[in-house]
Structures are given as C-alpha cells and as structure tokens.
Short mmCIF file of C-alpha atoms in Angstrom, two decimals:
data_model
loop_
_atom_site.label_atom_id
_atom_site.label_comp_id
_atom_site.label_asym_id
_atom_site.label_seq_id
_atom_site.Cartn_x
_atom_site.Cartn_y
_atom_site.Cartn_z
CA MET A 1 -17.79 54.60 -53.06
CA SER A 2 -19.09 51.07 -52.80
CA CYS A 3 -16.87 48.19 -53.86
CA PHE A 4 -19.89 46.38 -55.29
CA PRO A 5 -20.46 46.82 -59.01
CA VAL A 6 -24.07 47.95 -59.18
CA GLN A 7 -25.44 45.54 -61.76
CA GLU A 8 -23.27 42.60 -60.78
CA ARG A 9 -23.88 42.33 -57.02
CA CYS A 10 -26.71 44.67 -56.14
CA GLY A 11 -29.40 43.04 -58.17
CA GLY A 12 -30.35 46.35 -59.73
CA THR A 13 -29.30 49.95 -59.99
CA SER A 14 -30.06 51.20 -56.48
CA GLY A 15 -26.48 50.74 -55.24
CA THR A 16 -27.72 48.89 -52.17
CA PRO A 17 -26.10 45.44 -51.97
CA PRO A 18 -28.19 42.34 -51.44
CA LEU A 19 -28.44 40.71 -48.02
CA ILE A 20 -25.68 38.18 -48.71
CA ALA A 21 -23.19 40.93 -49.59
CA LEU A 22 -24.10 42.88 -46.44
CA GLU A 23 -23.51 39.77 -44.34
CA GLU A 24 -20.07 39.39 -45.97
CA ILE A 25 -19.21 42.93 -44.88
CA LEU A 26 -20.48 42.24 -41.37
CA ARG A 27 -18.24 39.17 -41.07
CA GLY A 28 -15.15 41.29 -41.77
CA GLY A 29 -13.57 44.16 -39.88
CA GLN A 30 -13.87 44.35 -36.11
CA THR A 31 -14.48 40.81 -34.84
CA SER A 32 -14.92 41.47 -31.14
CA CYS A 33 -16.51 44.04 -28.91
CA ASN A 34 -16.40 45.30 -25.37
CA HIS A 35 -19.40 45.89 -23.18
CA VAL A 36 -19.46 49.37 -24.71
CA ASP A 37 -17.71 50.88 -27.73
CA GLU A 38 -17.72 54.47 -29.01
CA VAL A 39 -18.86 54.18 -32.64
CA TRP A 40 -19.34 57.88 -33.42
CA PRO A 41 -18.27 60.91 -31.38
CA ASN A 42 -20.10 60.65 -28.03
CA LEU A 43 -22.29 57.82 -29.35
CA PHE A 44 -21.78 54.49 -27.61
CA LEU A 45 -23.11 51.08 -28.58
CA GLY A 46 -23.17 48.07 -26.33
CA ASP A 47 -24.82 45.90 -23.78
CA ILE A 48 -26.24 47.07 -20.50
CA TYR A 49 -23.11 46.46 -18.41
CA GLY A 50 -21.08 49.46 -19.57
CA LEU A 51 -23.55 52.23 -18.82
CA TRP A 52 -22.52 53.84 -15.56
CA LYS A 53 -18.78 54.22 -15.92
CA LEU A 54 -18.96 56.47 -18.97
CA GLY A 55 -20.94 59.49 -17.76
CA ILE A 56 -23.85 58.67 -20.06
CA THR A 57 -26.52 61.39 -20.25
CA HIS A 58 -28.98 59.77 -22.69
CA VAL A 59 -30.04 56.16 -23.23
CA LEU A 60 -31.76 54.54 -26.18
CA ASN A 61 -32.80 51.05 -25.08
CA ALA A 62 -33.66 48.85 -28.07
CA ALA A 63 -34.93 46.13 -25.70
CA HIS A 64 -37.40 48.27 -23.75
CA GLY A 65 -39.75 46.21 -21.65
CA LYS A 66 -37.78 43.01 -22.21
CA THR A 67 -35.55 41.22 -19.73
CA CYS A 68 -32.88 43.93 -19.91
CA CYS A 69 -34.95 46.66 -18.28
CA LYS A 70 -38.12 48.61 -18.51
CA GLY A 71 -36.58 52.10 -18.56
CA SER A 72 -37.54 53.26 -15.11
CA ASP A 73 -35.67 55.90 -13.11
CA ASP A 74 -34.92 53.14 -10.61
CA PHE A 75 -32.80 51.45 -13.25
CA TYR A 76 -31.01 54.35 -15.00
CA GLY A 77 -31.27 57.07 -12.37
CA THR A 78 -32.94 60.45 -12.59
CA THR A 79 -30.00 62.16 -14.33
CA VAL A 80 -30.22 60.03 -17.48
CA ARG A 81 -32.73 60.85 -20.24
CA TYR A 82 -34.38 57.75 -21.63
CA HIS A 83 -36.02 56.54 -24.83
CA GLY A 84 -37.23 52.97 -25.17
CA VAL A 85 -37.90 50.87 -28.25
CA PRO A 86 -39.80 47.64 -27.47
CA ALA A 87 -38.04 45.53 -30.11
CA ASN A 88 -37.67 41.79 -30.35
CA ASP A 89 -34.51 40.45 -31.94
CA LEU A 90 -36.38 38.37 -34.48
CA PRO A 91 -36.09 38.63 -38.27
CA THR A 92 -39.89 38.94 -38.41
CA PHE A 93 -40.01 41.96 -36.08
CA ASP A 94 -40.61 45.24 -37.93
CA LEU A 95 -38.02 47.62 -36.52
CA SER A 96 -38.43 50.13 -39.36
CA PRO A 97 -41.15 52.26 -37.66
CA TYR A 98 -38.54 53.05 -35.00
CA PHE A 99 -35.75 54.13 -37.39
CA TYR A 100 -36.73 57.80 -37.64
CA PRO A 101 -37.82 58.35 -34.00
CA ALA A 102 -34.64 56.66 -32.72
CA ALA A 103 -32.45 58.60 -35.16
CA GLU A 104 -34.10 61.85 -34.10
CA TYR A 105 -33.62 61.01 -30.40
CA ILE A 106 -29.91 60.31 -30.95
CA HIS A 107 -29.45 63.40 -33.14
CA THR A 108 -31.21 65.72 -30.68
CA ALA A 109 -29.35 64.24 -27.71
CA LEU A 110 -25.96 64.67 -29.38
CA THR A 111 -26.62 68.39 -29.87
CA ALA A 112 -26.84 68.92 -26.08
CA PRO A 113 -23.58 70.21 -24.57
CA GLY A 114 -21.65 67.42 -22.87
CA ALA A 115 -24.08 64.73 -23.99
CA LYS A 116 -23.05 61.09 -24.22
CA VAL A 117 -25.60 58.77 -25.78
CA PHE A 118 -25.67 55.05 -25.05
CA VAL A 119 -27.62 52.77 -27.39
CA HIS A 120 -28.08 49.23 -26.15
CA CYS A 121 -30.14 46.08 -26.22
CA ALA A 122 -29.27 42.75 -24.61
CA VAL A 123 -25.94 42.20 -26.38
CA GLY A 124 -25.48 45.33 -28.53
CA VAL A 125 -25.04 43.72 -31.93
CA SER A 126 -28.45 43.50 -33.65
CA ARG A 127 -31.35 45.72 -32.47
CA SER A 128 -29.26 48.57 -31.09
CA ALA A 129 -26.75 48.31 -33.94
CA SER A 130 -29.59 48.57 -36.46
CA LEU A 131 -30.83 51.78 -34.84
CA VAL A 132 -27.32 53.27 -34.84
CA LEU A 133 -26.94 52.37 -38.53
CA ALA A 134 -30.29 54.04 -39.27
CA PHE A 135 -29.12 57.17 -37.41
CA LEU A 136 -25.94 57.40 -39.49
CA MET A 137 -27.94 56.89 -42.68
CA ILE A 138 -30.71 59.37 -41.84
CA HIS A 139 -28.74 62.17 -40.20
CA HIS A 140 -25.30 61.84 -41.75
CA GLY A 141 -26.09 60.65 -45.26
CA PHE A 142 -24.18 57.38 -44.98
CA SER A 143 -25.12 54.55 -47.31
CA LEU A 144 -25.93 51.32 -45.50
CA VAL A 145 -22.57 49.84 -46.49
CA ASP A 146 -20.67 52.92 -45.31
CA ALA A 147 -22.62 53.00 -42.02
CA ILE A 148 -21.79 49.34 -41.40
CA ARG A 149 -18.13 49.96 -42.15
CA LYS A 150 -18.05 53.01 -39.88
CA VAL A 151 -19.52 51.17 -36.89
CA LYS A 152 -17.36 48.10 -37.55
CA GLU A 153 -14.25 50.27 -37.18
CA SER A 154 -15.02 50.22 -33.45
CA ARG A 155 -17.40 47.36 -32.73
CA TRP A 156 -18.47 43.96 -34.00
CA ILE A 157 -22.13 44.07 -35.03
CA PHE A 158 -24.42 41.63 -36.79
CA PRO A 159 -28.04 42.76 -37.26
CA ASN A 160 -30.36 39.86 -38.03
CA GLY A 161 -31.42 39.29 -41.65
CA GLY A 162 -34.84 40.89 -41.17
CA PHE A 163 -33.30 44.08 -39.81
CA LEU A 164 -30.76 44.14 -42.64
CA GLU A 165 -33.58 43.91 -45.19
CA GLN A 166 -35.38 46.79 -43.45
CA LEU A 167 -32.17 48.83 -43.47
CA ARG A 168 -31.74 48.03 -47.19
CA THR A 169 -35.22 49.44 -47.79
CA LEU A 170 -34.31 52.56 -45.81
CA ASP A 171 -31.09 52.90 -47.83
CA ILE A 172 -32.98 52.63 -51.11
CA ASP A 173 -35.63 55.13 -49.95
CA LEU A 174 -33.03 57.62 -48.72
CA HIS A 175 -31.08 57.53 -51.96
CA LYS A 176 -33.82 57.07 -54.55
CA ASP A 177 -33.73 60.65 -55.76
CA GLY A 178 -29.95 61.00 -55.49
CA THR A 179 -30.02 63.08 -52.31
CA THR A 180 -29.95 62.06 -48.67
CA GLU A 181 -31.79 63.41 -45.64
CA ALA A 182 -28.51 65.03 -44.59
CA ASP A 183 -28.37 66.80 -47.99
CA ARG A 184 -31.97 68.00 -47.63
CA GLN A 185 -31.31 69.37 -44.13
CA THR A 186 -28.41 71.52 -45.36
CA THR A 187 -30.35 73.11 -48.22
#
C-alpha cells in the first residue's frame, strides 16, 4: 500500500505519485552502493567493475555503444549472454521503448538454471536502475513506488527525472484496469 493519499499527493486517482514524491523516496533508504548489489534474487545492478567476480551468465548493458563498452565477446567473454540498450543518461532520452524488451530479457534469463543477470550502465544508478524497476513492474506486478523501495533495500539508485516520468507512465498503464502484467500472466 502506498503511503501517498491518492488525491492529495498523486495529482489524480491513478495512485502513481508525482515526480517530486518519487524523488523524495529515492533520497531515502539505501544511501550508498557497491560496484554491484543484488537487488532481486540472482539479479545484480551496478557499474561495470563488479562483473567478473560474481559468475554472471547474462548481461544487460544500458550504456551499449557508449564509453562503457560495445558488448563484444572480447569485452564480456564468450560464456556471457549479452543484450545491449543504447541509452543516453539524459532526461530527454526516451528509454520507454526498451522497458518491455529489457524486462523480457531479464525475465527469460532468470528462468535459466544457475543464471545470474547483471544490469549495468556507467554508474548503475539511472539507466540500468530504470530498466530493473521496469522489470519488477512488468513481470512482478510491483507499483513504481514499491519497485523503488525494493531496489533501495539493497542499492542507492536515482533515475533522472525524464526516466522517472517514463516509469510513471508505465506504472499508470500497467495499473489502469486494476490488474498488472503479472496478474494477466497467471490467469
């Protein structure tokens, strides 16, 4: 249950808090992070430096083609499955077309026996965090607020304002008829 009274702080009846309330939540909770943190069973979020010591089997790079790496076998090795999202960490960048493909990649990877999925960008707090939040919302029925709180139990994150607005739209779309994607998959 959200601690935000719907009419008072959400600006409507959707239950999705406005940007300023989401930023308040992001400022609380976990205030530091390691190079890599496990934010969901076998799902790791971080920067590029923590990859090899964890036995990672799948990588979702939210900075594909940028300075972090281009996703080649030379970089990750031939034993790691790879999915790249060529995102810029700018509030004007539209990350939303990548929400469902990234969520599906993570979901499918986590069903493989022994899989460990690593989602990263340059620092692991905005682009990659946004994709992990979308995964939790799409495949596990979390509201945006609950997804933020879940990840913040383990890692400090702070998606930029543009990504938060796109995640708000996803949250509203996922809950507009009172059911979530996770609910629809179980029926």
